N, CA, C and O atoms as a DFTB+ gen file, in Angstrom:
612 C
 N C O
     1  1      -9.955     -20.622     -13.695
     2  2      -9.370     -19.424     -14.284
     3  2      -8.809     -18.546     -13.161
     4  3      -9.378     -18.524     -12.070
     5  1      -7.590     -17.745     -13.423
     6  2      -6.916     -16.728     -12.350
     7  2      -7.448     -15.808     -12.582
     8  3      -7.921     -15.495     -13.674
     9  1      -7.482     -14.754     -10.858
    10  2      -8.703     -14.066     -10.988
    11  2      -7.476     -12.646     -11.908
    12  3      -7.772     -11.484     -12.187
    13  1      -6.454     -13.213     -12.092
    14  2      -5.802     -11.975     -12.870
    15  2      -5.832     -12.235     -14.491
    16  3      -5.396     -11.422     -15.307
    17  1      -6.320     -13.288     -14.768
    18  2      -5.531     -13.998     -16.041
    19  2      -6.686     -12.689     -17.013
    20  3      -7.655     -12.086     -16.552
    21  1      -6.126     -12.612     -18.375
    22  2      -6.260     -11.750     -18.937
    23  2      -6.002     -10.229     -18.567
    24  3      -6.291      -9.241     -19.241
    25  1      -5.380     -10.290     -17.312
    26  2      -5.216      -8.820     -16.971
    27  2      -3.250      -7.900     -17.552
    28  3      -2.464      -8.677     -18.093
    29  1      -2.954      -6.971     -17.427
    30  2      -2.163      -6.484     -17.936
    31  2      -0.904      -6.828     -16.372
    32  3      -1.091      -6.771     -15.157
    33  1       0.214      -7.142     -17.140
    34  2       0.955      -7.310     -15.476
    35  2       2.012      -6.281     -15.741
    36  3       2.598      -6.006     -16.788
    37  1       2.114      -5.761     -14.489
    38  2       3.003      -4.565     -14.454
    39  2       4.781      -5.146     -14.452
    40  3       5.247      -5.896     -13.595
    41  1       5.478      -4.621     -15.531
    42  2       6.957      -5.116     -15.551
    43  2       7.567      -4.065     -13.986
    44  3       6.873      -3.226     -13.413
    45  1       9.094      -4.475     -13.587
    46  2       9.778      -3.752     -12.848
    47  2      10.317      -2.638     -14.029
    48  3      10.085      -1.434     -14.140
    49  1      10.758      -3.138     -14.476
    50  2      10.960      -1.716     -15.764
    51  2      10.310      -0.785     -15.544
    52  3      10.818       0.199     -15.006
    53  1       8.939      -0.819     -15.911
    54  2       7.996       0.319     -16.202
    55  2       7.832       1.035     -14.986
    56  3       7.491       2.214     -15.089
    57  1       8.067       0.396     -13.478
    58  2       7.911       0.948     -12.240
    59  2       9.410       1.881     -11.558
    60  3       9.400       2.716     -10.653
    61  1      10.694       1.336     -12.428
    62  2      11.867       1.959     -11.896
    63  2      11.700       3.055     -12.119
    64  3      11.171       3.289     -13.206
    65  1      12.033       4.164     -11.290
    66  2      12.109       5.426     -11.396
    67  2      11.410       6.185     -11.420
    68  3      11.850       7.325     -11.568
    69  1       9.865       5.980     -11.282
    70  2       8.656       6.044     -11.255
    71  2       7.791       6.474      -9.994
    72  3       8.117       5.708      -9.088
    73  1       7.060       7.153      -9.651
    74  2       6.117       6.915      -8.573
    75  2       5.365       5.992      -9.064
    76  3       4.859       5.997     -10.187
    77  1       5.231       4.871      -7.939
    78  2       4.306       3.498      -8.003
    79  2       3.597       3.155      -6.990
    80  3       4.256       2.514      -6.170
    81  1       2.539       3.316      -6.715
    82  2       1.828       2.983      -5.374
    83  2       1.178       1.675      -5.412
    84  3       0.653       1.320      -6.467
    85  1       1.153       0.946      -4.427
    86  2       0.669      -0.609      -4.726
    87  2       0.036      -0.386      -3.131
    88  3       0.201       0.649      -2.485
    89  1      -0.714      -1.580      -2.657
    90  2      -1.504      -1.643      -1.703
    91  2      -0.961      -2.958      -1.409
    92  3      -0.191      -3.654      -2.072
    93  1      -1.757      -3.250       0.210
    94  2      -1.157      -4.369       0.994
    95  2      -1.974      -4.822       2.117
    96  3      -2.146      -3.894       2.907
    97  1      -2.442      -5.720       2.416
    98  2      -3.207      -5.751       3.689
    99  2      -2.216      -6.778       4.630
   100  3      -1.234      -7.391       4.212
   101  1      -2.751      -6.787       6.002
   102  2      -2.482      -7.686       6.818
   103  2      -3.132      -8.149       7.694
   104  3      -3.875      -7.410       8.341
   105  1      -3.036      -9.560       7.978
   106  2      -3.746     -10.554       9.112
   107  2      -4.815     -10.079       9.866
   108  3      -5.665     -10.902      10.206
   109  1      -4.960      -8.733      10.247
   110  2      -5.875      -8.110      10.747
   111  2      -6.969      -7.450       9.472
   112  3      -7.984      -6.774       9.636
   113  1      -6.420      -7.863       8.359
   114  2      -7.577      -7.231       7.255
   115  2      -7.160      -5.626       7.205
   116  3      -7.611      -4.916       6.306
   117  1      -6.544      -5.257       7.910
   118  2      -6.463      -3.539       7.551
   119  2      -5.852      -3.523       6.508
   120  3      -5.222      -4.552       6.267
   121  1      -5.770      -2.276       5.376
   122  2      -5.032      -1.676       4.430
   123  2      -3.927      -0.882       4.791
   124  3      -3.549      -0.465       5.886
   125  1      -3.383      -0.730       3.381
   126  2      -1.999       0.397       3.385
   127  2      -1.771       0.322       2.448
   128  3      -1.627      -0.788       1.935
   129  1      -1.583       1.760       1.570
   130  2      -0.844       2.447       0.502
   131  2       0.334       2.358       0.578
   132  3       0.802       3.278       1.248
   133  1       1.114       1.621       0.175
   134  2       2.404       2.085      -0.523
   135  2       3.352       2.731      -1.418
   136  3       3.382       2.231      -2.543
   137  1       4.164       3.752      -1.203
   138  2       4.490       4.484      -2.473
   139  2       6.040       4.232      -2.368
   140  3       6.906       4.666      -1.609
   141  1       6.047       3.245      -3.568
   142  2       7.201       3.005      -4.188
   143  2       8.593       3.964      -4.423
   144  3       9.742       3.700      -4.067
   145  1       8.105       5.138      -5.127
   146  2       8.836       6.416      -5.216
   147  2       9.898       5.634      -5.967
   148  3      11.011       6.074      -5.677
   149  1       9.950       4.504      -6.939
   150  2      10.550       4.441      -8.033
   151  2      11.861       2.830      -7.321
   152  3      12.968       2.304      -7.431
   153  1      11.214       2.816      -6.983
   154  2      11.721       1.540      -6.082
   155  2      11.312       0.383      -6.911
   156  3      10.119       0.107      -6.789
   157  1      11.914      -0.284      -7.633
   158  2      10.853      -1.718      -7.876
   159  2      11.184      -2.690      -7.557
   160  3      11.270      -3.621      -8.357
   161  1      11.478      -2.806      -6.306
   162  2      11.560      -4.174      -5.168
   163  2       9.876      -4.055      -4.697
   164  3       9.731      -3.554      -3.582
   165  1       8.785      -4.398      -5.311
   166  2       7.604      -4.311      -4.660
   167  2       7.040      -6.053      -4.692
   168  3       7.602      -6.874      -5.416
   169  1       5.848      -6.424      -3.780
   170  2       5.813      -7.569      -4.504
   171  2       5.459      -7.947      -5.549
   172  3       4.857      -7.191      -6.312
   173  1       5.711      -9.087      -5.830
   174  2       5.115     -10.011      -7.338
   175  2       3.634      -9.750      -7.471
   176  3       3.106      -9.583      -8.571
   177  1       2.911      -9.715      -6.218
   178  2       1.513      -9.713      -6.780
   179  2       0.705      -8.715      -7.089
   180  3      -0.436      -8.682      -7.551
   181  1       1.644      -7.717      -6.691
   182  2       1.937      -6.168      -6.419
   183  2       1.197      -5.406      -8.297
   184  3       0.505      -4.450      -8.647
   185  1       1.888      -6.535      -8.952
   186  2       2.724      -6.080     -10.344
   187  2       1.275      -6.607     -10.910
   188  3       0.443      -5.863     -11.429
   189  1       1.157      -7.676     -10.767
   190  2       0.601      -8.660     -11.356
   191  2      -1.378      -8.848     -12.017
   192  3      -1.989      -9.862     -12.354
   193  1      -1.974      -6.900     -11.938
   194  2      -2.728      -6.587     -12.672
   195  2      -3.144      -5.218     -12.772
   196  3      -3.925      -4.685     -11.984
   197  1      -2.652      -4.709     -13.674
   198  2      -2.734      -3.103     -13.678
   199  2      -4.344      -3.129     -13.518
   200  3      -4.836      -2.549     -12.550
   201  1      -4.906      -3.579     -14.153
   202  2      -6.666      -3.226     -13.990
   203  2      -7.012      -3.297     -12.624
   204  3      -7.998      -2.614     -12.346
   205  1      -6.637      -3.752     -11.935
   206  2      -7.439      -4.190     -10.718
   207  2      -6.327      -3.084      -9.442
   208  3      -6.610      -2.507      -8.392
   209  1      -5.208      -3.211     -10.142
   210  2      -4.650      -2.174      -8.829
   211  2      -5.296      -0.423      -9.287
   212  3      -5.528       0.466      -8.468
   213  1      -5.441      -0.341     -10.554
   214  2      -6.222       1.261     -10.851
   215  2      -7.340       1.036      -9.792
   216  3      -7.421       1.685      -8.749
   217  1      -8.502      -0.311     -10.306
   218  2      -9.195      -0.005      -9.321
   219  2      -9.364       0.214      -7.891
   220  3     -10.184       1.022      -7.456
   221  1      -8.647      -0.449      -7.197
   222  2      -8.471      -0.725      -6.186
   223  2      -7.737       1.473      -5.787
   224  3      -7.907       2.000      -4.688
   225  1      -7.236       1.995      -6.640
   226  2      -6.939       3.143      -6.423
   227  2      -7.921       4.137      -6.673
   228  3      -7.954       5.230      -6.106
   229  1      -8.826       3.685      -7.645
   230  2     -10.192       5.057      -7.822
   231  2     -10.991       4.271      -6.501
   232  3     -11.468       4.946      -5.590
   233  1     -11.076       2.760      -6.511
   234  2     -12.178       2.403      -5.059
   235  2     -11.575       3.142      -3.674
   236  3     -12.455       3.642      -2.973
   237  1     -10.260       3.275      -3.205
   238  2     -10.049       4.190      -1.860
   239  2      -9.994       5.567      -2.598
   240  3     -10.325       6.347      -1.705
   241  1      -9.829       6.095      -3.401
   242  2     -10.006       7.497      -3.604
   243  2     -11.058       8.136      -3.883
   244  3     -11.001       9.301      -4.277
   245  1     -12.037       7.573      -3.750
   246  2     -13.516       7.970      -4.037
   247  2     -14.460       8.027      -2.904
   248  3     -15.510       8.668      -2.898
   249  1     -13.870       7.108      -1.690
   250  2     -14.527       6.888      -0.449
   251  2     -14.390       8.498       0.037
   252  3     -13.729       9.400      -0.477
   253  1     -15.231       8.513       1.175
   254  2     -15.568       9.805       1.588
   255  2     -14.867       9.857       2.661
   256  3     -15.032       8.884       3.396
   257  1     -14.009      10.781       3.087
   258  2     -13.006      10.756       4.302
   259  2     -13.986      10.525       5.211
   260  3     -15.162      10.891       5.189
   261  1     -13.162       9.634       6.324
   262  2     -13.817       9.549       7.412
   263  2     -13.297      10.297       8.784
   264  3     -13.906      10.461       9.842
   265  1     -11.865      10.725       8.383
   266  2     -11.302      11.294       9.619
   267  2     -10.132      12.201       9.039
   268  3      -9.630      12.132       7.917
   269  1      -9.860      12.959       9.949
   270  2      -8.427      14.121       9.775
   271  2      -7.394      13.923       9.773
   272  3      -6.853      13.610      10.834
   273  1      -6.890      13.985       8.958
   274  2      -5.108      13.457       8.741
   275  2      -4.514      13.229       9.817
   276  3      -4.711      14.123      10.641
   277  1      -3.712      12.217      10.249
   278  2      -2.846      12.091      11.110
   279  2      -1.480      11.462      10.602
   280  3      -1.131      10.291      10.452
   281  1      -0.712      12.912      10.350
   282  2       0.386      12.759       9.477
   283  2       1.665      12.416      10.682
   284  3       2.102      13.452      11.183
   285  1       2.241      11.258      11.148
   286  2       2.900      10.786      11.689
   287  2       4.049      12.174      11.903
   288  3       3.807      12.811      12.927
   289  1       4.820      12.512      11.366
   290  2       5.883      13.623      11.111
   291  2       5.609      15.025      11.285
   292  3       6.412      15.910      11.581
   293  1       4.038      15.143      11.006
   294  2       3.855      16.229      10.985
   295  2       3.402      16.948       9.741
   296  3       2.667      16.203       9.093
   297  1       3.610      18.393       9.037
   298  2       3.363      18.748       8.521
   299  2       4.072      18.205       7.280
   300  3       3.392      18.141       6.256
   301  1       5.234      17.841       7.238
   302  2       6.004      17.449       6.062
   303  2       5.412      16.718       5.113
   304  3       5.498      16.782       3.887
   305  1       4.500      15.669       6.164
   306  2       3.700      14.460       5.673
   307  2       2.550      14.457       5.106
   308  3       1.772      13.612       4.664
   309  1       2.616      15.947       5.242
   310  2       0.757      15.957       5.240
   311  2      -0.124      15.816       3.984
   312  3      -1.332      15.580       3.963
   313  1       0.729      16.010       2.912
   314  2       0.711      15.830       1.544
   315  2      -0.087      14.522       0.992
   316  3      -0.963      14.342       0.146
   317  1       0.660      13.687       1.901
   318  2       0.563      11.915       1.824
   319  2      -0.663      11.427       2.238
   320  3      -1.118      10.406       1.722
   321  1      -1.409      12.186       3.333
   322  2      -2.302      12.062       4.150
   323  2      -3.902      11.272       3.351
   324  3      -4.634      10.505       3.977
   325  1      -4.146      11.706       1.878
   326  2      -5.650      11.376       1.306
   327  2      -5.646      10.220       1.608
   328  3      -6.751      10.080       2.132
   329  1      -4.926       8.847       1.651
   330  2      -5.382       7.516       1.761
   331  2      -5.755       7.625       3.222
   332  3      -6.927       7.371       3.500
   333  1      -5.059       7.912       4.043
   334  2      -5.066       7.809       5.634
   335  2      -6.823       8.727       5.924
   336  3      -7.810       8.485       6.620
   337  1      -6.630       9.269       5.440
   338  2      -8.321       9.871       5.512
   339  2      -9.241       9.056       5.414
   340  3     -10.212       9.219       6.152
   341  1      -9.229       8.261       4.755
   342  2     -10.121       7.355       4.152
   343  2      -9.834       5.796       4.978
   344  3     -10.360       4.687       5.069
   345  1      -9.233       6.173       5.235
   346  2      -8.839       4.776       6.553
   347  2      -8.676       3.252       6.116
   348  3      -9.258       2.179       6.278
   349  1      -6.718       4.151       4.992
   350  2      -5.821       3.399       4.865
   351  2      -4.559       3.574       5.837
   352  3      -4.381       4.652       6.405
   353  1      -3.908       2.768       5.972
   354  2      -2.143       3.217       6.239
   355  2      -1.323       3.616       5.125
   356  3      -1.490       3.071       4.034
   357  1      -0.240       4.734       5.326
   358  2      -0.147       5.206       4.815
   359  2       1.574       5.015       5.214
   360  3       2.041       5.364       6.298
   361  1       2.514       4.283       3.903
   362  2       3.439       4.136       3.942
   363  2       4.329       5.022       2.545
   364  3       3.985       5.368       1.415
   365  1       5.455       5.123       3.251
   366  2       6.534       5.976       1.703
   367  2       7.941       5.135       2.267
   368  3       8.367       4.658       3.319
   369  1       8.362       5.293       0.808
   370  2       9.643       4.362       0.162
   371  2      10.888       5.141       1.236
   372  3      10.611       6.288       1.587
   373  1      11.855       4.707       1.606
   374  2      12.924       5.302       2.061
   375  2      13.814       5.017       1.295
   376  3      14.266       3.901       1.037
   377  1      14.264       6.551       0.683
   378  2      15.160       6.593      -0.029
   379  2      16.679       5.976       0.032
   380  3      17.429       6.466       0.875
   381  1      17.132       5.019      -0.740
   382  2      18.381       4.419      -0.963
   383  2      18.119       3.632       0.426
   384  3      18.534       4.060       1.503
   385  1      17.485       2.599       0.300
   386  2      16.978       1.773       1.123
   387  2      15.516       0.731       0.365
   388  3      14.314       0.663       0.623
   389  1      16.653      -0.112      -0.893
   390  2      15.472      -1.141      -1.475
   391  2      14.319      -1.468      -0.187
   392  3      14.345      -1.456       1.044
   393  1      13.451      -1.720      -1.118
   394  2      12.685      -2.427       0.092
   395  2      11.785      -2.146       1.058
   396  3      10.891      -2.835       1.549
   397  1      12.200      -0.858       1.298
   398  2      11.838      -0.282       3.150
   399  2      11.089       0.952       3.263
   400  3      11.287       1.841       2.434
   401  1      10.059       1.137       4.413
   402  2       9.090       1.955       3.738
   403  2       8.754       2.244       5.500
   404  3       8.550       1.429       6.400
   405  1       8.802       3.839       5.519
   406  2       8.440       4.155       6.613
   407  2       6.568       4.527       6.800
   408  3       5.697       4.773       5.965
   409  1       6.552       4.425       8.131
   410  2       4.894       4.613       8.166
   411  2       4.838       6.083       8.028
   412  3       5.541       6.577       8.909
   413  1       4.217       7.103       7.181
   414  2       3.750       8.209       7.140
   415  2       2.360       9.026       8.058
   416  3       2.090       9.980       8.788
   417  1       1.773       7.795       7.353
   418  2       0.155       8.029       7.943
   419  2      -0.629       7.068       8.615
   420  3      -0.732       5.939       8.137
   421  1      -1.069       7.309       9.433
   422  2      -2.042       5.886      10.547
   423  2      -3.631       6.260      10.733
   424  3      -4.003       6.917      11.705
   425  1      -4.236       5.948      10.062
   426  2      -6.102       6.060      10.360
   427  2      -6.454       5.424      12.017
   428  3      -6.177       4.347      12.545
   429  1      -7.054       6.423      12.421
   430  2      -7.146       6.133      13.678
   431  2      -8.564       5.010      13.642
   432  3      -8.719       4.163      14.522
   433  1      -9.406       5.160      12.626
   434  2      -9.989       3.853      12.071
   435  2      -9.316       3.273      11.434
   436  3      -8.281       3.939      11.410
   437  1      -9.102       1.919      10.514
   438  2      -8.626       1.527       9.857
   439  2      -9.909       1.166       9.021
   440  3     -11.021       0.867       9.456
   441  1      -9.408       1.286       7.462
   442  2     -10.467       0.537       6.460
   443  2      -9.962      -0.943       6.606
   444  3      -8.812      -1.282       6.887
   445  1     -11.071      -1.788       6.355
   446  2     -11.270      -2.836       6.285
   447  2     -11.016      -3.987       5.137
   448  3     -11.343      -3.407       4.102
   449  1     -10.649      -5.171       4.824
   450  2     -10.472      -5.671       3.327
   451  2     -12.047      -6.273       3.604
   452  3     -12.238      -6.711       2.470
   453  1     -12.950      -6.501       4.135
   454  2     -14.458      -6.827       4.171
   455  2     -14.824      -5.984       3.342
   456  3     -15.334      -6.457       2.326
   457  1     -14.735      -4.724       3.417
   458  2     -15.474      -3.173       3.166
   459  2     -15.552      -3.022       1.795
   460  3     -16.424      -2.356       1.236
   461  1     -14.138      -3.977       0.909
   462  2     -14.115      -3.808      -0.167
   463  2     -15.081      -4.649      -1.184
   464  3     -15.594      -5.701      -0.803
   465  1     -15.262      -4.226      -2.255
   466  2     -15.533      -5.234      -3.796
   467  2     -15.263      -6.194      -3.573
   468  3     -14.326      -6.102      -2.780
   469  1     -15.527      -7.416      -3.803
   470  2     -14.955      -9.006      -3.375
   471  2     -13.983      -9.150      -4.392
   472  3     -13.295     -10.158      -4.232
   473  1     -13.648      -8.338      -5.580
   474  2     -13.018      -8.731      -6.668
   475  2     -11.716      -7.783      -6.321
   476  3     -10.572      -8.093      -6.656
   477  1     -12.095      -6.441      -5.516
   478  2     -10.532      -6.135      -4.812
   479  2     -10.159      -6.660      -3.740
   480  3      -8.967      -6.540      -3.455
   481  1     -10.866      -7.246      -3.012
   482  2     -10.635      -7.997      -1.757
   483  2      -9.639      -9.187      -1.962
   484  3      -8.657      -9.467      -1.275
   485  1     -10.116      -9.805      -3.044
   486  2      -9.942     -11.377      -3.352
   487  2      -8.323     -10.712      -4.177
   488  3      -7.507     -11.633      -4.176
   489  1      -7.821      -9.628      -4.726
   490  2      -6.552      -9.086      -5.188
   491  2      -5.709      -8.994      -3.852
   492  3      -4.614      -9.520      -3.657
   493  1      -6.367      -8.298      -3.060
   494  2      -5.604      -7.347      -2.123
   495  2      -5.006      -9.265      -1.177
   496  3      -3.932      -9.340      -0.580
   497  1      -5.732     -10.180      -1.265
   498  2      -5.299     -11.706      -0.518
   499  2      -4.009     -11.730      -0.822
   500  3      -3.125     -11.632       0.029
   501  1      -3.777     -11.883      -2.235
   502  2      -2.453     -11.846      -2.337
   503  2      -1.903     -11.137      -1.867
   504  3      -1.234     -11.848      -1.118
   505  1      -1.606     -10.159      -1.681
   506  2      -0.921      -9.152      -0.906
   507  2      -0.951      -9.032       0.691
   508  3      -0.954      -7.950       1.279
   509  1      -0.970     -10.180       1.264
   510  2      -1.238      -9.812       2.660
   511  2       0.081      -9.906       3.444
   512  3       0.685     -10.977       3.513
   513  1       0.595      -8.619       4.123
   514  2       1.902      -9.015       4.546
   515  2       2.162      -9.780       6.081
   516  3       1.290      -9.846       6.947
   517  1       3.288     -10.232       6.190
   518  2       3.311     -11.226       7.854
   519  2       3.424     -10.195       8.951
   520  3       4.022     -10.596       9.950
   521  1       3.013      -9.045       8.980
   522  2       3.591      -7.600       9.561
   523  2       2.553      -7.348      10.081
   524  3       1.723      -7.501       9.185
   525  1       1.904      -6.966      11.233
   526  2       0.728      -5.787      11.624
   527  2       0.999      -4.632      10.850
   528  3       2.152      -4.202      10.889
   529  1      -0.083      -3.880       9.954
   530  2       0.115      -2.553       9.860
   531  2      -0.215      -1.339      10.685
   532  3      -1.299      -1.114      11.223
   533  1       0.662      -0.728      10.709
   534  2       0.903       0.503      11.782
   535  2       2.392      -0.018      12.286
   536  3       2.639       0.105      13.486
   537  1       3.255      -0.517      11.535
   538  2       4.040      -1.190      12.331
   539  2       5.418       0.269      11.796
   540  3       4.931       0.790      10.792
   541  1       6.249       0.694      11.995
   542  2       6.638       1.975      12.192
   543  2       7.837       1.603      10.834
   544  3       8.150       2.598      10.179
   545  1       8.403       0.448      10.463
   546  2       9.400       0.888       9.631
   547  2       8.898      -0.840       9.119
   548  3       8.470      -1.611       9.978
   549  1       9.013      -1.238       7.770
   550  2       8.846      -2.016       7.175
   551  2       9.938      -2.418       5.826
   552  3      10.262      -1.624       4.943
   553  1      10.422      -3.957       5.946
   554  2      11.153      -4.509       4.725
   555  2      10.088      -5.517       3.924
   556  3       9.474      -6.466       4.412
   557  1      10.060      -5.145       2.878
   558  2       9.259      -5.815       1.894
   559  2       9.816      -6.602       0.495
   560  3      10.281      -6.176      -0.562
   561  1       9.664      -7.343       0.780
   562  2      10.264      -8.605      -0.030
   563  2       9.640      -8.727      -1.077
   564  3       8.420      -8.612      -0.962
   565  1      10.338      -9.068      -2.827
   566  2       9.952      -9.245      -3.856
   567  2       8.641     -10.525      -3.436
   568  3       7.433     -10.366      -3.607
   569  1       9.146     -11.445      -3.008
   570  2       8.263     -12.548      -2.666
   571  2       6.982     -12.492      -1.863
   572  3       6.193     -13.434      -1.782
   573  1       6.813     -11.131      -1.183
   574  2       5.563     -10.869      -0.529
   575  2       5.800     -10.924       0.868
   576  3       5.062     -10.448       1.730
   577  1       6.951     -11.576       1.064
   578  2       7.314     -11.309       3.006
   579  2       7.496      -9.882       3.411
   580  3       7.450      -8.841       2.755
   581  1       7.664     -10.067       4.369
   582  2       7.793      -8.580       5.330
   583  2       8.510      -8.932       6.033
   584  3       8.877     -10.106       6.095
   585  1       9.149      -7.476       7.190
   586  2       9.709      -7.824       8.616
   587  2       9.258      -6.248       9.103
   588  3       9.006      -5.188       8.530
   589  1       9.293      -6.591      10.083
   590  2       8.972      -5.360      11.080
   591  2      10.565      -4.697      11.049
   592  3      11.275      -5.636      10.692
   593  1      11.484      -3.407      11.283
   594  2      12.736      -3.217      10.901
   595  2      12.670      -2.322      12.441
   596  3      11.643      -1.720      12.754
   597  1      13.729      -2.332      13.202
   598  2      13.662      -1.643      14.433
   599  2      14.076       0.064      14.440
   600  3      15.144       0.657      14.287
   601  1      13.144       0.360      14.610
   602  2      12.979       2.336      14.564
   603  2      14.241       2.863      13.910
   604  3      14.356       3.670      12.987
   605  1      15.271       2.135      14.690
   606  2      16.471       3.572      14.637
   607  2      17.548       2.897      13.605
   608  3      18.755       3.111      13.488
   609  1      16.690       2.014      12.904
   610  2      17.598       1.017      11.558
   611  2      17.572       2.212      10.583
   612  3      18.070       2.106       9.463
């Protein structure tokens, strides 16, 4: 059985135009928030169980900060900052730019995909991008690839 099957899958429809935050880990196991901001170039696996991505959003929003915002930009950012507290990365959509998502926020710890539920852990697999996170500008592929995008793109 799929560990999504019976679960609700999120259409691109319902995400266009929308704030949509989806999560992502990479090779190193760290996390990152993503906020869509109405973008629905996110990945497939992204979509692929509303139950388990809520949870996966009350499980980092419930953790107890571990550290003080470190809003990349500054104050602008600082808004963005609750996941990064809690020691996620903390990415936002760039506007008129499918795809691409600048780093906002960086936990000077990083949370862990160990740290989690084995049942968000074993979600968040799918989602693992080919990218280090903390990586400063990111393209994200319907298919789940990545690329690192060079600063001044």
């Amino acid at each position: 059985m799929s560990m999504t099957e019976g679960h609700t899958i999120i259409t691109r429809e319902e995400i266009t135009d929308v704030e949509f935050d989806w999560f992502a880990t990479d090779a190193n196991g760290h996390i990152a928030q993503f906020m869509a901001a109405g973008d629905p170039s996110v990945p497939e696996a992204a979509l692929a169980s509303e139950e388990l991505l809520e949870a996966l959003h009350v499980w980092i929003d419930t953790r107890p900060e571990r550290e003080d915002a470190n809003a990349l930009a500054g104050g602008f950012d600082e808004h963005l900052t609750p996941p990064q507290r809690r020691g996620a990365y903390v990415y936002d959509q760039v506007p008129d730019e499918p795809g691409v998502y600048r780093l906002v926020a960086a936990p000077r710890t990083p949370l862990r995909l160990e740290e989690l539920p084995e049942r968000l852990g074993e979600y968040l697999v799918g989602l693992t991008l080919p990218v280090p996170l903390g990586t400063t500008r990111i393209r994200v592929q319907e298919d789940g690839g990545a690329e690192a995008l060079d600063d001044m793109a």
